[in-house]
Short mmCIF file of C-alpha atoms and ligand atoms in Angstrom, two decimals:
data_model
loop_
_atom_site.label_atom_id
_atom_site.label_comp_id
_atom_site.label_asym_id
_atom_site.label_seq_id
_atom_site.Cartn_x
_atom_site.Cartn_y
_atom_site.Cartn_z
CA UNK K 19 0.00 0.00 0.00
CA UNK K 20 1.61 3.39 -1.36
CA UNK K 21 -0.76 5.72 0.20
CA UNK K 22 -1.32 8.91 -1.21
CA UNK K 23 2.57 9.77 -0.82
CA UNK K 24 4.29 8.98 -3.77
CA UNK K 25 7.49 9.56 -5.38
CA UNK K 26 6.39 12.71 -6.79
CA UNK K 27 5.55 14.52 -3.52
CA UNK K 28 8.56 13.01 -1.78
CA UNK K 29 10.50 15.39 -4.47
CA UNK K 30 8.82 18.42 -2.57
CA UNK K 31 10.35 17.13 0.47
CA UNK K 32 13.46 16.84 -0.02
CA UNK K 33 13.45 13.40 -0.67
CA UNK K 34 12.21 12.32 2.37
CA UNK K 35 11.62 8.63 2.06
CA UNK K 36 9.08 8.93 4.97
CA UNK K 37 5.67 11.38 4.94
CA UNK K 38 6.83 14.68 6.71
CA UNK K 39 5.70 15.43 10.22
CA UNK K 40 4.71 19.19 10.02
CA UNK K 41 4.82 20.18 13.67
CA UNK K 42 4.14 23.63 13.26
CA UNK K 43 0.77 25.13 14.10
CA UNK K 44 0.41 27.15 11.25
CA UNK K 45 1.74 28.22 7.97
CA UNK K 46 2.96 31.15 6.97
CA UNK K 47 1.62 33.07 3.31
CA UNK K 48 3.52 35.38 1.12
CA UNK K 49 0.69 37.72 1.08
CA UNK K 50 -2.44 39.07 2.25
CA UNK K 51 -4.67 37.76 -0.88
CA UNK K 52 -2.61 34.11 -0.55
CA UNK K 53 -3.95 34.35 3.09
CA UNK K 54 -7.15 34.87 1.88
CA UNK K 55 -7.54 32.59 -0.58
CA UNK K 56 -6.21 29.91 1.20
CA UNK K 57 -8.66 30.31 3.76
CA UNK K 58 -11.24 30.33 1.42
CA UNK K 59 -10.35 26.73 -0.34
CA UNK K 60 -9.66 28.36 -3.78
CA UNK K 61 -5.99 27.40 -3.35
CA UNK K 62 -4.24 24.79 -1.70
CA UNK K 63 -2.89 24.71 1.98
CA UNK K 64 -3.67 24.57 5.86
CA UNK K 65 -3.61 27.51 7.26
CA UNK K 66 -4.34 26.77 10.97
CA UNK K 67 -3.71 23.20 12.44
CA UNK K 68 -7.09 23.20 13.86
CA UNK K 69 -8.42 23.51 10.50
CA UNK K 70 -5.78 20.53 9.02
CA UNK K 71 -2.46 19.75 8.92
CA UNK K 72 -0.37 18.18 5.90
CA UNK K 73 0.87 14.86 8.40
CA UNK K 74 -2.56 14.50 9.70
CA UNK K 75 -4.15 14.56 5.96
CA UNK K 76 -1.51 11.88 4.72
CA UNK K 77 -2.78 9.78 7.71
CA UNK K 78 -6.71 10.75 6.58
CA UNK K 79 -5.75 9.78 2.51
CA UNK K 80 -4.73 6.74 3.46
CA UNK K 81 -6.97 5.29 6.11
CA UNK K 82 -9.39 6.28 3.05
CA UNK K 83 -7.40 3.98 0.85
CA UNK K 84 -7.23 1.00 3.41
CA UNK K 85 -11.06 1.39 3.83
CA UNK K 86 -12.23 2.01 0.70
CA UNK K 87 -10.27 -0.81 -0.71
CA UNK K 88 -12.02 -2.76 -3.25
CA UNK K 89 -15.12 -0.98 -2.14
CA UNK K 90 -17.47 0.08 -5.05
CA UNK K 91 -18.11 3.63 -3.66
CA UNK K 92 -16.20 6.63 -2.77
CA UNK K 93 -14.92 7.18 0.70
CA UNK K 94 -13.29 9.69 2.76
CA UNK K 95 -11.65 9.71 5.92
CA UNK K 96 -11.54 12.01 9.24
CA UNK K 97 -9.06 11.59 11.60
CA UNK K 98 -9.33 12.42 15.32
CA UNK K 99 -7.61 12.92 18.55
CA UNK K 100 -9.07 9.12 19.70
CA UNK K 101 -11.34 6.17 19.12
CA UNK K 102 -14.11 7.60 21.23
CA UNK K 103 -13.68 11.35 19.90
CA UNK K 104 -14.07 9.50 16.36
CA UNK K 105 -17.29 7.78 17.86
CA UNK K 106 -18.60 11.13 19.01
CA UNK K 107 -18.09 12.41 16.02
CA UNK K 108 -19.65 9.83 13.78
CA UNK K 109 -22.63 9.67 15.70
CA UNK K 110 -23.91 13.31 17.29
CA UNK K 111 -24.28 14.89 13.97
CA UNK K 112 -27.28 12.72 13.21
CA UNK K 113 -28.94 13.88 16.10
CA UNK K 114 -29.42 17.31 15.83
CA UNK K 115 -32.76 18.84 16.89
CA UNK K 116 -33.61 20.50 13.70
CA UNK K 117 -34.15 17.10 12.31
CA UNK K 118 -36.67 16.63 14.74
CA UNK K 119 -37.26 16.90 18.72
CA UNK K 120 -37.54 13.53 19.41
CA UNK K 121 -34.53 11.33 17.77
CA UNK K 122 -33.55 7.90 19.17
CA UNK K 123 -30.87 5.69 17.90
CA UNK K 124 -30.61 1.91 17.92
CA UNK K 125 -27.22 -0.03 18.72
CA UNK K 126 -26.37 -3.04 20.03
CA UNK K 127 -25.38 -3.48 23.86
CA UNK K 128 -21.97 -5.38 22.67
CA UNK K 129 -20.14 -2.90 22.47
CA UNK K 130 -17.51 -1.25 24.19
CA UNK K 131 -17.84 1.03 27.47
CA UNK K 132 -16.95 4.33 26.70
CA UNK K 133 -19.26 4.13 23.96
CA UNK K 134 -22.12 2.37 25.70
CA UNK K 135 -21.65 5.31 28.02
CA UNK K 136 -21.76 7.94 25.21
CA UNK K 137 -25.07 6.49 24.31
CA UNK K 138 -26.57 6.37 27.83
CA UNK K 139 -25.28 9.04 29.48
CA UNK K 140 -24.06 11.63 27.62
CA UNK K 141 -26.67 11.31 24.64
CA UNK K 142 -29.76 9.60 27.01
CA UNK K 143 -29.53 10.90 30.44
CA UNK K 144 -28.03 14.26 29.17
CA UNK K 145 -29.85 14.87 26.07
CA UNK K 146 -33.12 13.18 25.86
CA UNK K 147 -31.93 10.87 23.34
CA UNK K 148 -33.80 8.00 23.20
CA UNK K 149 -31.59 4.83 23.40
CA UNK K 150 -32.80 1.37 22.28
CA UNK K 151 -30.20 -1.57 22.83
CA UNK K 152 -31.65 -4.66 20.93
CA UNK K 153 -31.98 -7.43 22.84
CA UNK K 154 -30.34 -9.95 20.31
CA UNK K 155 -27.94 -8.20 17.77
CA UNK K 156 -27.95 -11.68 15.91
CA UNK K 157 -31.83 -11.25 15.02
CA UNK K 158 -33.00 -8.97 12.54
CA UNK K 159 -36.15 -8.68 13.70
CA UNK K 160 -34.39 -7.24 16.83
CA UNK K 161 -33.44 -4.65 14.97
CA UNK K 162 -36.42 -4.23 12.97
CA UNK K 163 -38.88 -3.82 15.74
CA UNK K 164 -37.40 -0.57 17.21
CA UNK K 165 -36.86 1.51 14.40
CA UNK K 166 -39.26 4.73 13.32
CA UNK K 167 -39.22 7.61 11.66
CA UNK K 168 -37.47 8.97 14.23
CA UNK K 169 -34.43 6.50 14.09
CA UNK K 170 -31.38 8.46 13.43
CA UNK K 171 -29.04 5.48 13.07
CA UNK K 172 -28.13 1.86 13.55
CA UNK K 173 -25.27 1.19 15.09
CA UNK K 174 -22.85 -1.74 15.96
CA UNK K 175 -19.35 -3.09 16.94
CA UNK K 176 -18.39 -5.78 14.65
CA UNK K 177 -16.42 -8.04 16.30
CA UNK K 178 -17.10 -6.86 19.36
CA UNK K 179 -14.40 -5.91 22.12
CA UNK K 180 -14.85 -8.28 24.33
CA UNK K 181 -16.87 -10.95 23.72
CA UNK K 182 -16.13 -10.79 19.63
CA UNK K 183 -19.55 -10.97 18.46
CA UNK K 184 -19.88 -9.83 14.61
CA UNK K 185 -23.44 -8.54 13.04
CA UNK K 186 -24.44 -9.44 10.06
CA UNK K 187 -23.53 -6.45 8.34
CA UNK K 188 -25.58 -7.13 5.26
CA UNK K 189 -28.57 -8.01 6.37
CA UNK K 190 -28.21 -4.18 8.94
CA UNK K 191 -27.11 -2.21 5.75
CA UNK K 192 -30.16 -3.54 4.22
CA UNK K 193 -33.00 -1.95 6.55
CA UNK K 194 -30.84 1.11 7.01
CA UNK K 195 -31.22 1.53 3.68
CA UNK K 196 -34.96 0.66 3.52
CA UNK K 197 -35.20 3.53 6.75
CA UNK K 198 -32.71 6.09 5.07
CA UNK K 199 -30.67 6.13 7.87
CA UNK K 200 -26.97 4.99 8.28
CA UNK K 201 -25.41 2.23 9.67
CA UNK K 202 -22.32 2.88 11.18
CA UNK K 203 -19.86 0.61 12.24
CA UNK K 204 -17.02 0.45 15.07
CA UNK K 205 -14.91 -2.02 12.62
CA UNK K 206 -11.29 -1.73 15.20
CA UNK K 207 -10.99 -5.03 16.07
CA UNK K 208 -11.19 -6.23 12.19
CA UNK K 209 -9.14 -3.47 10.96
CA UNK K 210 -9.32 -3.05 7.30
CA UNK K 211 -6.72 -5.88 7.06
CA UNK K 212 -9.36 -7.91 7.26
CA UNK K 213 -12.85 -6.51 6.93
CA UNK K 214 -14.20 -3.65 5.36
CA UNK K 215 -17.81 -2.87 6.30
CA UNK K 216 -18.19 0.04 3.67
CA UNK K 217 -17.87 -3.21 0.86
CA UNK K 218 -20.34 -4.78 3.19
CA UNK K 219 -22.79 -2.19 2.73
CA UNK K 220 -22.49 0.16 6.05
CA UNK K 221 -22.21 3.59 5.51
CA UNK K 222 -20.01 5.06 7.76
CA UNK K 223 -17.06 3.00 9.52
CA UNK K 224 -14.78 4.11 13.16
CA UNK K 225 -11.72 3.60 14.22
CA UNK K 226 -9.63 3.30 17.52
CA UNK K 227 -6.22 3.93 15.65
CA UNK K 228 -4.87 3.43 18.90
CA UNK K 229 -5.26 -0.83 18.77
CA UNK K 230 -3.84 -2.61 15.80
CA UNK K 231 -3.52 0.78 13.76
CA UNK K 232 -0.89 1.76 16.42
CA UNK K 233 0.24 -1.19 17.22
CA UNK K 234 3.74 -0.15 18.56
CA UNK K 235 1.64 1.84 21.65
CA UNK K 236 3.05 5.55 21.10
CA UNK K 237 -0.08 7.74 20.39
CA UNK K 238 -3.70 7.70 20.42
CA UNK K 239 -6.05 8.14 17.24
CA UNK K 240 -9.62 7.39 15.66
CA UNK K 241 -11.13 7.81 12.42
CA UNK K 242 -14.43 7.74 10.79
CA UNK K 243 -14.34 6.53 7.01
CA UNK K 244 -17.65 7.03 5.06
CA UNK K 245 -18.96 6.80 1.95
CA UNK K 246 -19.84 9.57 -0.44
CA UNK K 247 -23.41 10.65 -1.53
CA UNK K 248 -25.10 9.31 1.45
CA UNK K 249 -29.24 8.58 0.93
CA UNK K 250 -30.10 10.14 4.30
CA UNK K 251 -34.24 11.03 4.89
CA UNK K 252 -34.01 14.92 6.67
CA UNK K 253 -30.26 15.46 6.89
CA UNK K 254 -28.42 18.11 5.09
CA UNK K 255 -27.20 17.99 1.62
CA UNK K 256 -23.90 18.84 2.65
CA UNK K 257 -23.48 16.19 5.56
CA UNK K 258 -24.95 13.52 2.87
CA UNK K 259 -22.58 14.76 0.04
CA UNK K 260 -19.52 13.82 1.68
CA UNK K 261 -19.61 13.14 5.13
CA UNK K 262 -15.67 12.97 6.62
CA UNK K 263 -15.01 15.90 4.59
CA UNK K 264 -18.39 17.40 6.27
CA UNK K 265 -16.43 16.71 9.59
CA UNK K 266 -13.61 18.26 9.23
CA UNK K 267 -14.84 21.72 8.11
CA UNK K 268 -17.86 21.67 10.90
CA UNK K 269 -17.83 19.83 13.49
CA UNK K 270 -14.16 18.50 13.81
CA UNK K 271 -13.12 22.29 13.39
CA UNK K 272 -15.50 23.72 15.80
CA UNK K 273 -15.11 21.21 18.33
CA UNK K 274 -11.47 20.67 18.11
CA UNK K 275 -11.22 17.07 18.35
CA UNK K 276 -8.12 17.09 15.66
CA UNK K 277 -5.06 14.61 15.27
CA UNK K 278 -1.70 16.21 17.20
CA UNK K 279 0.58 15.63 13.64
CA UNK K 280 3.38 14.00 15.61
CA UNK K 281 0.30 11.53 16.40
CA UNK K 282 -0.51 11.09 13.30
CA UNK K 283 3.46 10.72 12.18
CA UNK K 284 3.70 7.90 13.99
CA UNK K 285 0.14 6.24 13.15
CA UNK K 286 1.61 6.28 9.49
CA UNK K 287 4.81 4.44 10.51
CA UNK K 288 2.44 2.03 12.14
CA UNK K 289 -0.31 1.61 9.86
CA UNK K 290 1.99 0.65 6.98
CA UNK K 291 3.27 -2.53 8.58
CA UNK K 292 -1.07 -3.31 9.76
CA UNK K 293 -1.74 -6.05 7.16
CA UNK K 294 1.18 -7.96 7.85
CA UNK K 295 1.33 -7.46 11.34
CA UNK K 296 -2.77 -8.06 11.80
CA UNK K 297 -1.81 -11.74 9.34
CA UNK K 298 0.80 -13.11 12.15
CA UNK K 299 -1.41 -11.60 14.91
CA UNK K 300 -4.52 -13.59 14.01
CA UNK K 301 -2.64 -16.93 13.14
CA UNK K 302 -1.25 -16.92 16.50
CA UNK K 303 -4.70 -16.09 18.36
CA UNK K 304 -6.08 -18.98 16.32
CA UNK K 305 -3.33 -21.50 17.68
CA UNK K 306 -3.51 -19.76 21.06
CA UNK K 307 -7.76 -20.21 20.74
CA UNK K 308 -7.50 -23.57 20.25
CA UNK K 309 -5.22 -24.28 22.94
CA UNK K 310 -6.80 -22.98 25.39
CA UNK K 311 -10.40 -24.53 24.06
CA UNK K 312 -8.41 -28.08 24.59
CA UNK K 313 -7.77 -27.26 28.13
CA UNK K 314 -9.91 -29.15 31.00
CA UNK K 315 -9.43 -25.97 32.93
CA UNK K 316 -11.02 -23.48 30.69
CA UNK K 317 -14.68 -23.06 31.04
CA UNK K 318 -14.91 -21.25 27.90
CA UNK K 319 -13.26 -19.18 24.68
CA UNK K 320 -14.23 -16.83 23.07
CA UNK K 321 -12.81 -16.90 19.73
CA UNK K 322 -14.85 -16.49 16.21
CA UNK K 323 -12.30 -18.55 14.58
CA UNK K 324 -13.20 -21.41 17.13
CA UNK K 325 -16.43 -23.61 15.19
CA UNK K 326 -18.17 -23.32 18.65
CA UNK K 327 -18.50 -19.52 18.73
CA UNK K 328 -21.79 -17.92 18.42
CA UNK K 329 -20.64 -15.86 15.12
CA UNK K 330 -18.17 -17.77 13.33
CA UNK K 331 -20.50 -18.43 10.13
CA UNK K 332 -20.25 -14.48 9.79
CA UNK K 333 -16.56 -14.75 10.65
CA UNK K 334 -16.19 -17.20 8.25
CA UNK K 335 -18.50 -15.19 5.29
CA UNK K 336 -16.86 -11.87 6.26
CA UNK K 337 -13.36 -12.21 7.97
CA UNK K 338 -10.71 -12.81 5.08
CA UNK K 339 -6.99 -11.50 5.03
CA UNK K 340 -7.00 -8.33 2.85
CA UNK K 341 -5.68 -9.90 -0.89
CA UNK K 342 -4.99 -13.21 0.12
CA UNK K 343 -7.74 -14.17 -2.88
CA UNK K 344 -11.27 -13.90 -2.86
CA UNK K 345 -14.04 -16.15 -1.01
CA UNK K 346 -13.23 -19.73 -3.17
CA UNK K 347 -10.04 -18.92 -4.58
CA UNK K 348 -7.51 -19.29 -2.34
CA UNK K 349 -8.61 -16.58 -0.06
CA UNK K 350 -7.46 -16.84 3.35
CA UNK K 351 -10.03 -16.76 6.43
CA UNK K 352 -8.23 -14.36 9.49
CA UNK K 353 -10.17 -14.00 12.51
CA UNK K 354 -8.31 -11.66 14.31
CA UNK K 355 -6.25 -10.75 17.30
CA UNK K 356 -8.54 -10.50 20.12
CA UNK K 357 -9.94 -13.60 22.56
CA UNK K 358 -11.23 -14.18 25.86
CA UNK K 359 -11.48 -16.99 28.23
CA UNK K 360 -12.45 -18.32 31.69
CA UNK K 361 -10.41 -19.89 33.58
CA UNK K 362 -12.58 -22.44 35.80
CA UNK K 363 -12.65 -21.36 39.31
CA UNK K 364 -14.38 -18.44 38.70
CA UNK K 365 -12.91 -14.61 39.55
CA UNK K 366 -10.65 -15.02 41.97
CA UNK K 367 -8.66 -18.39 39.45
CA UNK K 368 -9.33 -15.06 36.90
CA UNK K 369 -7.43 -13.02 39.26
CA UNK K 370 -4.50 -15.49 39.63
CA UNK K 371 -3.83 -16.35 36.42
CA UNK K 372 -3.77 -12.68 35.38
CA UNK K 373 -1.20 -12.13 37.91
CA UNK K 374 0.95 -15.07 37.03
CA UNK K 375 1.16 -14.06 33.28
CA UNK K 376 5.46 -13.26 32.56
CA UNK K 377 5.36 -12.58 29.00
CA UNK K 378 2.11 -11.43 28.65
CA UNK K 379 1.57 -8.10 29.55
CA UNK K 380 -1.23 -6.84 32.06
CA UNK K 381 -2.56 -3.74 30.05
CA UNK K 382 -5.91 -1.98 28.96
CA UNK K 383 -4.52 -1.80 25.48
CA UNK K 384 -5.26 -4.29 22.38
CA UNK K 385 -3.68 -4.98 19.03
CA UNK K 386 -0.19 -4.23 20.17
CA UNK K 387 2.87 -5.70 19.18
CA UNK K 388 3.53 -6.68 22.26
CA UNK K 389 0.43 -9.30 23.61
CA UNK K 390 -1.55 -7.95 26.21
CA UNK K 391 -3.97 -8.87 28.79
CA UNK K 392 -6.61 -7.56 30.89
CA UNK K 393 -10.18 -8.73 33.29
CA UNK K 394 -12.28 -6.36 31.32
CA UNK K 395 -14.78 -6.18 33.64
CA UNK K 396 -12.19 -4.60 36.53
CA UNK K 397 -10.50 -2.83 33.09
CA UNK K 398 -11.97 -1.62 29.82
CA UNK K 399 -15.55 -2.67 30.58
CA UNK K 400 -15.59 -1.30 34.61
CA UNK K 401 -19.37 0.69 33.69
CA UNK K 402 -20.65 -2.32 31.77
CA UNK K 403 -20.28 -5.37 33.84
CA UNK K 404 -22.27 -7.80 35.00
CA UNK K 405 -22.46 -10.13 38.10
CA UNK K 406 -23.54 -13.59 36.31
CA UNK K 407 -20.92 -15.32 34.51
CA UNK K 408 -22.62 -16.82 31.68
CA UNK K 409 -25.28 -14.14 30.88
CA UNK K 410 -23.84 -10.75 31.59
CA UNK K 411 -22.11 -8.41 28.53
CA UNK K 412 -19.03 -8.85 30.37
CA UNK K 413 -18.58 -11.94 32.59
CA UNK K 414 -16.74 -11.02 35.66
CA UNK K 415 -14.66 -13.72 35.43
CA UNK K 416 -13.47 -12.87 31.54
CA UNK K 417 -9.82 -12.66 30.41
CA UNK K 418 -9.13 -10.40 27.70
CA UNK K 419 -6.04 -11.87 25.62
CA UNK K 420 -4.63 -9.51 22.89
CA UNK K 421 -1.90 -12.00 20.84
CA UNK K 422 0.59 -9.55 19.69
CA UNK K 423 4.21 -10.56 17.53
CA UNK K 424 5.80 -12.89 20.03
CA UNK K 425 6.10 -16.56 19.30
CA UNK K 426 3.12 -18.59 19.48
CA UNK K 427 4.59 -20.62 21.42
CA UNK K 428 6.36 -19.01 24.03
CA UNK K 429 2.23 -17.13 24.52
CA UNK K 430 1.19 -21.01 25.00
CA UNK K 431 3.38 -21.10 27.79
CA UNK K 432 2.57 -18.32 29.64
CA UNK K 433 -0.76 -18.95 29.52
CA UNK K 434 -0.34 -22.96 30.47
CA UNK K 435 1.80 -21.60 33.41
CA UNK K 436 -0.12 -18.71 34.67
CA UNK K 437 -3.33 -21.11 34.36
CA UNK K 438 -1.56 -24.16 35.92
CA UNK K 439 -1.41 -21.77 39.22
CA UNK K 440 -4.83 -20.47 39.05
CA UNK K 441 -7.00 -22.95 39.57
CA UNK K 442 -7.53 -22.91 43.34
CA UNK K 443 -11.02 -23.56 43.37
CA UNK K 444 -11.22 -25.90 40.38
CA UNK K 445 -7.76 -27.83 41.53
CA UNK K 446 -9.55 -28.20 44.87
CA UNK K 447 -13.12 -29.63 43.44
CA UNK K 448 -11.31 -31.72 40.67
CA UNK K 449 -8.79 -33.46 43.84
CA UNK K 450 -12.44 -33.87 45.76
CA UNK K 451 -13.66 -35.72 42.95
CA UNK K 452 -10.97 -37.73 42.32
CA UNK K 453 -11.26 -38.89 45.84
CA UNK K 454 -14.61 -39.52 46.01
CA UNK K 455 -13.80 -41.80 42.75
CA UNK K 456 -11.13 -43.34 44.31
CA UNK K 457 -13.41 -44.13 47.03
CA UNK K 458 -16.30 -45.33 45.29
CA UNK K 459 -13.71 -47.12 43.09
CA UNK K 460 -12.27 -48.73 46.79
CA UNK K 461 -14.75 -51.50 47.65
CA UNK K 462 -14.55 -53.44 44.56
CA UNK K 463 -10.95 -54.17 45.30
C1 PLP U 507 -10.53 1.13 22.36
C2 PLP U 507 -11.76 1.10 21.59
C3 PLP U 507 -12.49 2.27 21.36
C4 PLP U 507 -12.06 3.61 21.91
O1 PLP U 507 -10.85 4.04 21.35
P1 PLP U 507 -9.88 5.10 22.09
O2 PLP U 507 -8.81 5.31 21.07
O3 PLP U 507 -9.42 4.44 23.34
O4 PLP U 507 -10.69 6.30 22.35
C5 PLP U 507 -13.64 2.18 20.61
N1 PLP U 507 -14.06 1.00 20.10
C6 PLP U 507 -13.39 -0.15 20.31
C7 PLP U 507 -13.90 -1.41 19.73
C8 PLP U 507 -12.22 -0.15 21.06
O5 PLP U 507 -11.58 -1.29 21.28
#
């Protein structure tokens, strides 16, 4: 992937084998009427970093091009200061109040904290939005049910951080398009190297560019990718016509919300390597997945490359390694980076194993190099737990496993190590019932 920095432009800079980072917070014009007319978009330039920067627009051309990819439409990217600021962004547009006094959105509940607390809080509690979680993402009719006229969009993480749960993207885009509304997607755990909801038929895609975007952990970043020409019922002709690009001259500018360049610098060093990386990544997790499925000590994995997992018939239709071939012709099915698992023995075996873990890192981070884990319901997903194991969004007694570059095997290890020590309860309860074998087993002999 070339990006939109080519051999041409890297003779305005000097050479520069790498984009430049323009640091500066504003640019300088040989004249009053250049000032002018830069400001006024009849010549090229940035003026005013708030406004756009030259690093930060390399960064926004080519998260375009990894999105847009092989997608029959034409897309355009925003970049932002994070994930959630690109959520924010994506999303409160829709739901202004000249549109209508009343607007409600519909989502499902998988998805991650800070955003099911956007929803709630900051758009429900604080703004009379009303919010309607379907009960089953999975059913259609779910979905169907609770939109109106007053829907302002669907929305939905796909996999979901972190249970991994996909939606059938498809079958979403279809009544969004039936309602006129969009469907917007939170596609970070997929990354583009391996699913691209715009080709699936969403409208509008986010980003955390601080997971497997960033992978080497230095800054934070989010994007929203949409399509062009956007079939919206009551929305503006200008947000429809080109949505990112509506962003960045409204409300990006207003609100401030804009990619730091250096940021954005070292996003580009980062995204270049994300196909690759996001390949090794996800065949690891698989073997990783599968070990820990084999284990007696494992209540359960979530994994949508595992057969058992709720979604892995989407996984299977929609999760395929970015030119590896298409579906049937040698294309290769990736299902990403991200699992969980529960260790038997509940929280506190949970608890232990996470604090066993040598090579694995104990961080609320994903999609880094370096593999990380976390209980997201103490971590990422404090707001959203629940109490019951097998029913709540978030069991309590989940471990979130992000497989970054190391060896499979030495992860395997780890794991078998740090879980080998953690089963206190379990241990216990298995040792009980091999006594009470061996004692039922006693009186034949
Ligand atoms: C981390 C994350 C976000 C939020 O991104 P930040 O860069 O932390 O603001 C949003 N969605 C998903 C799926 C995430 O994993």
């Amino acid at each position: 992937m070339r990006g939109s920095y080519d051999h041409e432009e890297a003779a305005h800079n000097a050479g520069s084998l790498s984009e430049p980072a323009y640091l500066a917070t504003a640019q300088h014009f040989d004249s009053a009427e250049t000032m002018r007319a830069t400001a006024a978009g009849e010549r090229e330039g940035w003026v005013y970093a708030r406004r756009g920067n030259p690093t930060v627009g390399y960064l926004e051309e080519t998260v375009a091009a990894l999105e847009g990819y092989q997608v029959d439409a034409e897309v355009s990217a925003a970049v932002t200061t994070t994930g959630m600021a690109a959520i924010t962004l994506a999303t409160m547009p829709f739901l202004s109040t000249a549109v209508g006094d009343k607007p409600n959105i519909v989502a499902s509940p998988a998805c991650y904290g800070s955003t099911v607390m956007v929803f709630d809080k900051r758009y429900g509690d604080e703004r009379g939005v009303s919010v309607r979680w379907v009960d089953d993402p999975l059913s259609i009719d779910s979905w169907e049910r609770y939109i109106d006229a007053d829907t302002r969009f669907l929305y939905a993480e796909s996999p979901s951080n972190p249970t991994v749960q996909l939606v059938d993207i498809p079958a979403l885009a279809a009544l969004a398009r039936r309602a006129r509304i969009p469907l917007i997607i939170d596609g970070t755990l997929a990354t583009p190297a391996l699913m691209r909801p715009l080709g699936l038929g969403a409208d509008i895609v986010v980003h955390s560019l601080t997971k497997a975007a960033g992978a080497s952990g230095r800054s934070m970043g989010g994007a929203v990718i949409a399509r062009r020409d956007l079939d919206l019922r009551g929305q503006p002709a200008e947000m429809c016509a080109d949505f990112a690009g509506y962003l960045r001259q409204g409300p990006m500018r207003d609100m401030g919300s804009v990619l730091s360049p250096f940021n954005a610098w070292t996003l580009l060093a980062d995204i270049r390597e994300l196909r690759a990386r996001v390949d090794t990544m996800s065949a690891s997790a698989l073997r990783v997945a599968e070990h820990l499925a084999g284990r007696g000590d494992v209540v359960e994995v979530f994994y949508p490359g595992l057969p058992g997992h709720r979604t892995h018939h989407l996984a299977k239709r929609d999760m395929w390694l970015v030119d590896s071939g298409g579906p049937g012709r040698g294309a290769v099915n990736r299902f990403g980076f991200l699992l969980g698992f529960r260790p038997a023995g509940g929280v506190p075996a949970a608890r232990r194993a996470m604090d066993r873990l040598g090579l694995v890192w104990r961080a609320n981070n994903l999609g880094q190099v370096k593999s990380t884990a976390t209980i997201p319901a103490i971590g990422t997903h404090l707001q959203v737990a629940g109490d019951d194991p097998g029913d709540a969004p978030v069991p309590p007694d989940m471990i979130r496993l992000s497989v970054g570059l190391e060896d499979a095997d030495d992860i395997i290890e780890d794991l078998d190590q740090a879980l080998a020590g953690s089963d206190v309860t379990g241990r216990r309860s298995t040792s009980a019932a091999g006594t009470v074998a061996g004692i039922a087993a006693d009186p034949a002999e």
